[in-house]
PDB file of N, CA and C in Angstrom:
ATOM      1  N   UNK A 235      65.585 149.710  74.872  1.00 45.00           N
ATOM      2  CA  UNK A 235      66.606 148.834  74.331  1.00 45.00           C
ATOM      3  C   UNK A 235      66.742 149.117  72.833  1.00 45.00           C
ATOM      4  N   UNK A 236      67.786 149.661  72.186  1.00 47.00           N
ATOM      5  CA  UNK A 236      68.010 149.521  70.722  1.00 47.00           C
ATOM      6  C   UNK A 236      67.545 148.157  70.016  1.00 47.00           C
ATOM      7  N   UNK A 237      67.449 148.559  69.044  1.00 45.00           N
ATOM      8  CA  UNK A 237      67.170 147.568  67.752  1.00 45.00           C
ATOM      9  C   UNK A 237      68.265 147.165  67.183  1.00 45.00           C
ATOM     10  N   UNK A 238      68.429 145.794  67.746  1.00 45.00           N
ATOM     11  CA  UNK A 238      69.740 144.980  67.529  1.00 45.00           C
ATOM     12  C   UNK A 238      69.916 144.995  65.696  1.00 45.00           C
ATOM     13  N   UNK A 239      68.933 144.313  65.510  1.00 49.00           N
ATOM     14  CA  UNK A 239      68.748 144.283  63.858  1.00 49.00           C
ATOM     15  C   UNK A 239      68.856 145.429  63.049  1.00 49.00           C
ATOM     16  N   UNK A 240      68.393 146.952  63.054  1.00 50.00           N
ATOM     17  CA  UNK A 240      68.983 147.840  62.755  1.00 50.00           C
ATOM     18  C   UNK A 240      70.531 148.244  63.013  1.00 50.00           C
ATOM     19  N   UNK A 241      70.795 148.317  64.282  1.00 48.00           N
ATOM     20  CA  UNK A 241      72.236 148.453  64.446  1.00 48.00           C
ATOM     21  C   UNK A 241      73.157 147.243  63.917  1.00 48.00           C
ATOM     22  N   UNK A 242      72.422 146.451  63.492  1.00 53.00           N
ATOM     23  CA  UNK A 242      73.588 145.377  63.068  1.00 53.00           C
ATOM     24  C   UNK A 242      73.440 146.004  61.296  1.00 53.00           C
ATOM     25  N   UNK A 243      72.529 146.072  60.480  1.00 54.00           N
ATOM     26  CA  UNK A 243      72.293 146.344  59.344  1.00 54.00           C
ATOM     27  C   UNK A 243      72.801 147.758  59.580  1.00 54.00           C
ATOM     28  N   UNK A 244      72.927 148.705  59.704  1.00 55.00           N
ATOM     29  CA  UNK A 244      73.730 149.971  59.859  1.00 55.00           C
ATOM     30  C   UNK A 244      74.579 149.487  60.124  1.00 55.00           C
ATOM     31  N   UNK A 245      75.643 148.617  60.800  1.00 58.00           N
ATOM     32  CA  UNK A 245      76.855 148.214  60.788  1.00 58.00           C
ATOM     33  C   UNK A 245      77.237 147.492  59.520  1.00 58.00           C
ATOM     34  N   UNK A 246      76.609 146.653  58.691  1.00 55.00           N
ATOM     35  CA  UNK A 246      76.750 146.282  57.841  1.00 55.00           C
ATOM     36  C   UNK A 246      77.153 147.195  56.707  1.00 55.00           C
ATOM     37  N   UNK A 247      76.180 148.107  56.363  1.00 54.00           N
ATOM     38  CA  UNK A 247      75.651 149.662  55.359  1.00 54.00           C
ATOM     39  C   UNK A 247      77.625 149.976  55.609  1.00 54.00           C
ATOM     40  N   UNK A 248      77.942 150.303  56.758  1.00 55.00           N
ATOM     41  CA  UNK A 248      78.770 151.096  56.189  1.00 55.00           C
ATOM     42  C   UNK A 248      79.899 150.430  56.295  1.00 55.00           C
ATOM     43  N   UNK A 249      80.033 149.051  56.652  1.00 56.00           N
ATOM     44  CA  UNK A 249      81.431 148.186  56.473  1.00 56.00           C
ATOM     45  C   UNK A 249      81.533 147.903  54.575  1.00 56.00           C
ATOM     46  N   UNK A 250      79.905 147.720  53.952  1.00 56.00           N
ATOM     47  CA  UNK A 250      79.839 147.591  52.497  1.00 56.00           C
ATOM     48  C   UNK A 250      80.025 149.044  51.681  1.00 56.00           C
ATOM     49  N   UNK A 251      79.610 150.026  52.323  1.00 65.00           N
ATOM     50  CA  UNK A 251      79.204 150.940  51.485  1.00 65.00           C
ATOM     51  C   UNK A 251      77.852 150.936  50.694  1.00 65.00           C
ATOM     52  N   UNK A 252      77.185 149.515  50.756  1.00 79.00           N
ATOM     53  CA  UNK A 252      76.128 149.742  49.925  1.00 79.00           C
ATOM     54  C   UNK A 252      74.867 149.611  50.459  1.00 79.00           C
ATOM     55  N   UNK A 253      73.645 149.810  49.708  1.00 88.00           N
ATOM     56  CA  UNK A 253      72.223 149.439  49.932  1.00 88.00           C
ATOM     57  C   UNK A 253      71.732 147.935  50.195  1.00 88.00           C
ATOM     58  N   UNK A 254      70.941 147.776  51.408  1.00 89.00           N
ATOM     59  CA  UNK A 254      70.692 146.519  51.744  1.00 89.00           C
ATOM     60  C   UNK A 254      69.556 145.928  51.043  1.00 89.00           C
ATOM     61  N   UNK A 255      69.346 145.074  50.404  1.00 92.00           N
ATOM     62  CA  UNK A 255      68.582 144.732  49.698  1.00 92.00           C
ATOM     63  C   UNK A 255      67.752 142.945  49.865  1.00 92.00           C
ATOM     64  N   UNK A 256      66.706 142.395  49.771  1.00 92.00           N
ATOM     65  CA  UNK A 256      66.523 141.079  50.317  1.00 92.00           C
ATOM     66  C   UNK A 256      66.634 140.308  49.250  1.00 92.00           C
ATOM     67  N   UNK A 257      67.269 139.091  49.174  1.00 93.00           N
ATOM     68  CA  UNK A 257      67.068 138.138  47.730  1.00 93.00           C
ATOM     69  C   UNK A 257      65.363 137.992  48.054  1.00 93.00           C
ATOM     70  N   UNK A 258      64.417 137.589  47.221  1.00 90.00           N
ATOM     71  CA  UNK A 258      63.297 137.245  47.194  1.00 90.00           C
ATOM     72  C   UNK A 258      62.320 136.787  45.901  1.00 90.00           C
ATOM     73  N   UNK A 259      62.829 137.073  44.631  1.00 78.00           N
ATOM     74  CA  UNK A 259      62.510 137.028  43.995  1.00 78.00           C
ATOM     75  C   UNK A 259      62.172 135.389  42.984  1.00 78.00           C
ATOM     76  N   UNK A 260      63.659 134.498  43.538  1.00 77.00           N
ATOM     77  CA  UNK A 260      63.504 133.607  42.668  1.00 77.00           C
ATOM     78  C   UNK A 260      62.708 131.976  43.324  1.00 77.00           C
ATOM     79  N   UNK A 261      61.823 131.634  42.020  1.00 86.00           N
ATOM     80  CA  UNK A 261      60.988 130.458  42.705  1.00 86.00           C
ATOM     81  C   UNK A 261      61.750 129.375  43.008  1.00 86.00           C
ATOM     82  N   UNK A 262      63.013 129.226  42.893  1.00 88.00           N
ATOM     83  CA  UNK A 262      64.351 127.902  42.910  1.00 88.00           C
ATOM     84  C   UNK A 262      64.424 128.495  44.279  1.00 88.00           C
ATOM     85  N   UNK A 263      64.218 129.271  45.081  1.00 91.00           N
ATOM     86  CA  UNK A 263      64.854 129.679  46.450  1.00 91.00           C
ATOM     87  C   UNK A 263      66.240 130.257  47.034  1.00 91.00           C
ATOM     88  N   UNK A 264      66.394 130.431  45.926  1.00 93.00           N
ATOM     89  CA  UNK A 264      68.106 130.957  45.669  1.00 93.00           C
ATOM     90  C   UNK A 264      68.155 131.953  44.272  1.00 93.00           C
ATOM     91  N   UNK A 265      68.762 132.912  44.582  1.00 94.00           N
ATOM     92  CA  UNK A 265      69.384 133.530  43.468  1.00 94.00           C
ATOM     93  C   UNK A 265      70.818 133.590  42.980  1.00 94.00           C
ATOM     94  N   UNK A 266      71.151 133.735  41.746  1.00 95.00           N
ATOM     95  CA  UNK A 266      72.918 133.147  41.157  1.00 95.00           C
ATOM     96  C   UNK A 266      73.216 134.904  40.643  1.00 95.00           C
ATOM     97  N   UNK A 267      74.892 134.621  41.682  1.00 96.00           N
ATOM     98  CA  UNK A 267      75.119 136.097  41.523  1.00 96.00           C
ATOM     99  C   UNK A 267      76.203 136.013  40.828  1.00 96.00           C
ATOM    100  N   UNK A 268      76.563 136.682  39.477  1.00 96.00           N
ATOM    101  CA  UNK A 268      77.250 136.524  38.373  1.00 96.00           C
ATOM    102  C   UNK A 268      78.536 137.374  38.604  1.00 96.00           C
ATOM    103  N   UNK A 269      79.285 137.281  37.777  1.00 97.00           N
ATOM    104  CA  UNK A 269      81.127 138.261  37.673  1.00 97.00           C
ATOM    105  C   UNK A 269      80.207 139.460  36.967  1.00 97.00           C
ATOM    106  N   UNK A 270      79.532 139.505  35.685  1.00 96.00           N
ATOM    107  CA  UNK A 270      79.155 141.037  35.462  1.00 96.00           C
ATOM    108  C   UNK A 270      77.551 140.406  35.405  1.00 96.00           C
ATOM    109  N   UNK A 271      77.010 141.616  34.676  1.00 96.00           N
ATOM    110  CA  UNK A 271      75.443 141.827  34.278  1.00 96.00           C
ATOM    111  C   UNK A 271      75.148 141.375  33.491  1.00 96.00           C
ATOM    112  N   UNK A 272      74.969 139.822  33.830  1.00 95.00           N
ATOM    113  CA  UNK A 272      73.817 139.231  32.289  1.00 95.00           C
ATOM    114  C   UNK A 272      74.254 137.788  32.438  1.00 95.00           C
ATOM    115  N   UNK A 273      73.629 137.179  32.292  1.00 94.00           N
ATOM    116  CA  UNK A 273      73.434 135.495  32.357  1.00 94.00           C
ATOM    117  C   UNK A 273      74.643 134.583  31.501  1.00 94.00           C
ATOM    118  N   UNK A 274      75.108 135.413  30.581  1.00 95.00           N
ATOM    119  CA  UNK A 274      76.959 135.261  29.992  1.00 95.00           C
ATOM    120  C   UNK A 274      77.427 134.848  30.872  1.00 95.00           C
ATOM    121  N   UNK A 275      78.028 135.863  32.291  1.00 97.00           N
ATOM    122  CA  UNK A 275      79.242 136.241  32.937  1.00 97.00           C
ATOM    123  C   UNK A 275      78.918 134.743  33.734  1.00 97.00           C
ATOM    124  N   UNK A 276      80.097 134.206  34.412  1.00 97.00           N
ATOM    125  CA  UNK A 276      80.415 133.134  35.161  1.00 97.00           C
ATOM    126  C   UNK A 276      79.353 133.494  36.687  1.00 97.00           C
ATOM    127  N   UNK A 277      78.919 132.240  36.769  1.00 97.00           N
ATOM    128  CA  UNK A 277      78.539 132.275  38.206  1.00 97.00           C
ATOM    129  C   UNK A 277      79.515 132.036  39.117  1.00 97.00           C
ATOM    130  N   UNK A 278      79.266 133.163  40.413  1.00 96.00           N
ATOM    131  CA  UNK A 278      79.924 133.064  40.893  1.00 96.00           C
ATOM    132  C   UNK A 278      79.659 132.032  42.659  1.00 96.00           C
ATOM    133  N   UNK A 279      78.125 132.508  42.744  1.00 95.00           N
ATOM    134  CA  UNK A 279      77.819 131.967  44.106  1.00 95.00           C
ATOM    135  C   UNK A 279      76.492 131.748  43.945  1.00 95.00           C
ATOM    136  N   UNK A 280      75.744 131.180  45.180  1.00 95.00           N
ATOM    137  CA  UNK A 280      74.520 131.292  44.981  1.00 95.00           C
ATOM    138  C   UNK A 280      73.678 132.109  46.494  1.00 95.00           C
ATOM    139  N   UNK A 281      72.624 133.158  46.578  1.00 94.00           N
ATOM    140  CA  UNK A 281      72.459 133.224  47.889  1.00 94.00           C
ATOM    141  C   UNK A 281      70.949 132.842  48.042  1.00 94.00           C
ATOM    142  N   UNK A 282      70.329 132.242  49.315  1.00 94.00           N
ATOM    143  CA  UNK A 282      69.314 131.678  49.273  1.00 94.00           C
ATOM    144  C   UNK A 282      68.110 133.061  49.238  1.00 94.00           C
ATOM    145  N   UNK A 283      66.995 132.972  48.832  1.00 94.00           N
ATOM    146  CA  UNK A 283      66.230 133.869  49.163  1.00 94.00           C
ATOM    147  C   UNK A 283      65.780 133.762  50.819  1.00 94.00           C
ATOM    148  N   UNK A 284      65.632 135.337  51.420  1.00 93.00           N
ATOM    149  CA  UNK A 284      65.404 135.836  52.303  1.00 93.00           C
ATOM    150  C   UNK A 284      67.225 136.667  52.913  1.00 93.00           C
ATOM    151  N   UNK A 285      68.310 136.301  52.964  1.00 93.00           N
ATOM    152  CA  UNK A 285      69.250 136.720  53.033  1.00 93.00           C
ATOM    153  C   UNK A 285      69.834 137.718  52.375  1.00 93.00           C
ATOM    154  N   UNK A 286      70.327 139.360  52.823  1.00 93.00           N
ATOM    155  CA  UNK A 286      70.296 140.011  52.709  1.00 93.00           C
ATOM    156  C   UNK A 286      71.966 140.083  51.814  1.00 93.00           C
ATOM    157  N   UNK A 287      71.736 141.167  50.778  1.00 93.00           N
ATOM    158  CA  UNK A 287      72.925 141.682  49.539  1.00 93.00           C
ATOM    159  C   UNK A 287      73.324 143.146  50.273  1.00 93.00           C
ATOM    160  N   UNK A 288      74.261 144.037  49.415  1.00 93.00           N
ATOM    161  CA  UNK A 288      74.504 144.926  49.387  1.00 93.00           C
ATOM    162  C   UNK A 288      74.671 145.039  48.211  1.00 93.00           C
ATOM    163  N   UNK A 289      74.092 146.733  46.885  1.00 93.00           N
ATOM    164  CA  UNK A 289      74.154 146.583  45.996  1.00 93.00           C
ATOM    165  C   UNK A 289      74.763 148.595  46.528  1.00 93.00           C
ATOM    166  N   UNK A 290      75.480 148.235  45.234  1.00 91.00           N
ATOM    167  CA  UNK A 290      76.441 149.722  45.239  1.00 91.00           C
ATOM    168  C   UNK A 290      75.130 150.627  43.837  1.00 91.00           C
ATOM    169  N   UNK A 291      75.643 151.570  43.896  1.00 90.00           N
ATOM    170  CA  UNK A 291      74.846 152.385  42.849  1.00 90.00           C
ATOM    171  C   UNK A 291      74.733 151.843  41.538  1.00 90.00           C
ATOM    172  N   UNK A 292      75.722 151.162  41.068  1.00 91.00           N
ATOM    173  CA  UNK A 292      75.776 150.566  39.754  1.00 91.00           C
ATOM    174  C   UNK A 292      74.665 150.094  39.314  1.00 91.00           C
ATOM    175  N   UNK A 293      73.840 150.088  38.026  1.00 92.00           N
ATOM    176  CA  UNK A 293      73.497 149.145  37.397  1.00 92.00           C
ATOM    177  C   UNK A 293      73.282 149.349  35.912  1.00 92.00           C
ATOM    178  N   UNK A 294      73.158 148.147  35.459  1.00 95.00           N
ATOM    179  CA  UNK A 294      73.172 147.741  34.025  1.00 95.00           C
ATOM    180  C   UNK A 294      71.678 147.759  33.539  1.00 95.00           C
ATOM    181  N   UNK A 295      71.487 147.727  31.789  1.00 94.00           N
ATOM    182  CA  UNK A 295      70.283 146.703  31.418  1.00 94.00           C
ATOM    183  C   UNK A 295      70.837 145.820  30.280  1.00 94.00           C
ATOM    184  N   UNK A 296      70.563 144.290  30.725  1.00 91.00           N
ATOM    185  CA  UNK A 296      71.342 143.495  29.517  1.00 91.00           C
ATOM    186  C   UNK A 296      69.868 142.828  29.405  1.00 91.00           C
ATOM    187  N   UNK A 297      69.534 142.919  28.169  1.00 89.00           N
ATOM    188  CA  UNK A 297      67.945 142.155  27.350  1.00 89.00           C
ATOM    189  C   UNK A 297      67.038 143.116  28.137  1.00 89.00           C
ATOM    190  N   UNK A 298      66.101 142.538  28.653  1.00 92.00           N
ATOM    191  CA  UNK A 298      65.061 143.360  29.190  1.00 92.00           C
ATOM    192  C   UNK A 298      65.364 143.513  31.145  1.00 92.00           C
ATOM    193  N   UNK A 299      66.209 143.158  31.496  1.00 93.00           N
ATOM    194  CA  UNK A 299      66.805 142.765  33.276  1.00 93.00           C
ATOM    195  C   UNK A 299      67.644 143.996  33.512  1.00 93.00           C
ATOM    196  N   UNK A 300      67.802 144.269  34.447  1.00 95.00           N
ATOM    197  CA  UNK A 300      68.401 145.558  35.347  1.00 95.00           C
ATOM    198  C   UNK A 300      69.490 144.546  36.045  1.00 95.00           C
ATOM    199  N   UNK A 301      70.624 144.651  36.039  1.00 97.00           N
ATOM    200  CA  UNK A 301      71.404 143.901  36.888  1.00 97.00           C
ATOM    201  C   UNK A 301      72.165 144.873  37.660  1.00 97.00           C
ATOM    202  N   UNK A 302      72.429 144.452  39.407  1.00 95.00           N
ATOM    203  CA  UNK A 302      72.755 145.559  40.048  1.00 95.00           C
ATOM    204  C   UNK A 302      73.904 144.979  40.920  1.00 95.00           C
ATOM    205  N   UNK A 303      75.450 146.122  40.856  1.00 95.00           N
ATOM    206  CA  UNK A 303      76.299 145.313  41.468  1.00 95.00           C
ATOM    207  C   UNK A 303      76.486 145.256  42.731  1.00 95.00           C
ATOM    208  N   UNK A 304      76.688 144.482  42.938  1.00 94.00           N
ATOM    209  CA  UNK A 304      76.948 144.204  44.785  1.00 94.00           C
ATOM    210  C   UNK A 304      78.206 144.600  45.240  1.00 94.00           C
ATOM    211  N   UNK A 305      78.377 144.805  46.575  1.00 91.00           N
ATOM    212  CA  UNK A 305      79.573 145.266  46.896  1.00 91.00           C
ATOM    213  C   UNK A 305      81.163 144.494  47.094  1.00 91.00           C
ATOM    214  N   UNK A 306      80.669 143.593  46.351  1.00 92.00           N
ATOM    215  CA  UNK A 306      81.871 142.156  46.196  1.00 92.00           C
ATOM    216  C   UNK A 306      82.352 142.778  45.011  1.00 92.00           C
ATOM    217  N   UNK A 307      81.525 143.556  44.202  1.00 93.00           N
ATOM    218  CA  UNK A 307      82.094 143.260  42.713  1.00 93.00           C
ATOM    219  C   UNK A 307      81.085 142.341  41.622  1.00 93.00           C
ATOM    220  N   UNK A 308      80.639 141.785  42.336  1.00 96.00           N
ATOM    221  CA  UNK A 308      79.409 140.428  41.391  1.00 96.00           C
ATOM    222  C   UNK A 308      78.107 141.484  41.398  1.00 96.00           C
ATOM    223  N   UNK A 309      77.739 140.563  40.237  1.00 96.00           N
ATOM    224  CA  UNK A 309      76.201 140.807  39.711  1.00 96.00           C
ATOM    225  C   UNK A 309      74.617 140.359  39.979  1.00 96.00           C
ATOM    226  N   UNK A 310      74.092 140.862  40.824  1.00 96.00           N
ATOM    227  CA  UNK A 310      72.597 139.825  40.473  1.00 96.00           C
ATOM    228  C   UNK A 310      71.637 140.537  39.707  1.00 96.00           C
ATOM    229  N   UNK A 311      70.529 140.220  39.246  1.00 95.00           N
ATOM    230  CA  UNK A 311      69.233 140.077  38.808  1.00 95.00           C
ATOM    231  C   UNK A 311      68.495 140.986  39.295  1.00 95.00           C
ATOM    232  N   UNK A 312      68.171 142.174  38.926  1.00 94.00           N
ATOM    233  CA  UNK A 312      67.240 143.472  40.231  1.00 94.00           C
ATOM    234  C   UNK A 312      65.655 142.613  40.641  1.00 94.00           C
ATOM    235  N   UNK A 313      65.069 141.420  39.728  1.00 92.00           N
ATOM    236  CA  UNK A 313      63.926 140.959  39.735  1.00 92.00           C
ATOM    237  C   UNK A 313      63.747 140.211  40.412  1.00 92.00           C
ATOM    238  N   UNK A 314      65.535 139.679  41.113  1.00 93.00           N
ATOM    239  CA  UNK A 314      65.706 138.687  42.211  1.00 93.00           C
ATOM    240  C   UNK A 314      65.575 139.397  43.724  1.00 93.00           C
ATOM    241  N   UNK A 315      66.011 140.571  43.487  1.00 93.00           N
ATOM    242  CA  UNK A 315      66.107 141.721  45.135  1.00 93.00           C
ATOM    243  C   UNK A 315      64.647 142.030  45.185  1.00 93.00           C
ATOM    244  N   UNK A 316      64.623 142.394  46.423  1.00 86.00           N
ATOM    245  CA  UNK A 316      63.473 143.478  46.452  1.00 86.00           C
ATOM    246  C   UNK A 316      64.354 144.551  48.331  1.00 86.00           C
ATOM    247  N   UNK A 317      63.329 145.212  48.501  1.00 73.00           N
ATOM    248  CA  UNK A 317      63.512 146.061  49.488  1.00 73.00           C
ATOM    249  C   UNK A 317      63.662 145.499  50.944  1.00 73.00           C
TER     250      UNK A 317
END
């Protein structure tokens, strides 16, 4: 039997174009995904940790943070993703 969860995340990969990535990082349980790279730009949403992003090749460094864009166009936190 295939791996529903892979074939659904490979369906995902290439409806985004981008890398799947897990929120996980923040102790609030949610991470805030911004219009650009850096805690300035407007929030735009929030996604809970464990729920999966797509981040395109892009990224920034604004202060000491890596911000990486998602395939919406918005920004999160690279310290908020992990693998």
């Amino acid at each position: 039997m295939p791996n529903l969860n892979k074939l659904h995340d490979d369906a995902l990969r290439m409806a985004t174009g981008g890398t799947r990535r897990i929120v996980s990082g923040s102790s609030t349980g949610y991470a805030d995904v911004r219009s650009g790279p850096g805690e300035d730009y407007d929030l735009e949403y929030r996604i809970f940790n464990g729920n999966p992003v797509y981040t395109t090749s892009a990224h920034r460094t604004c202060g000491n943070v890596i911000w990486y864009e998602l395939t919406d166009g918005n920004w999160i936190a690279g310290s908020l993703i992990g693998y």
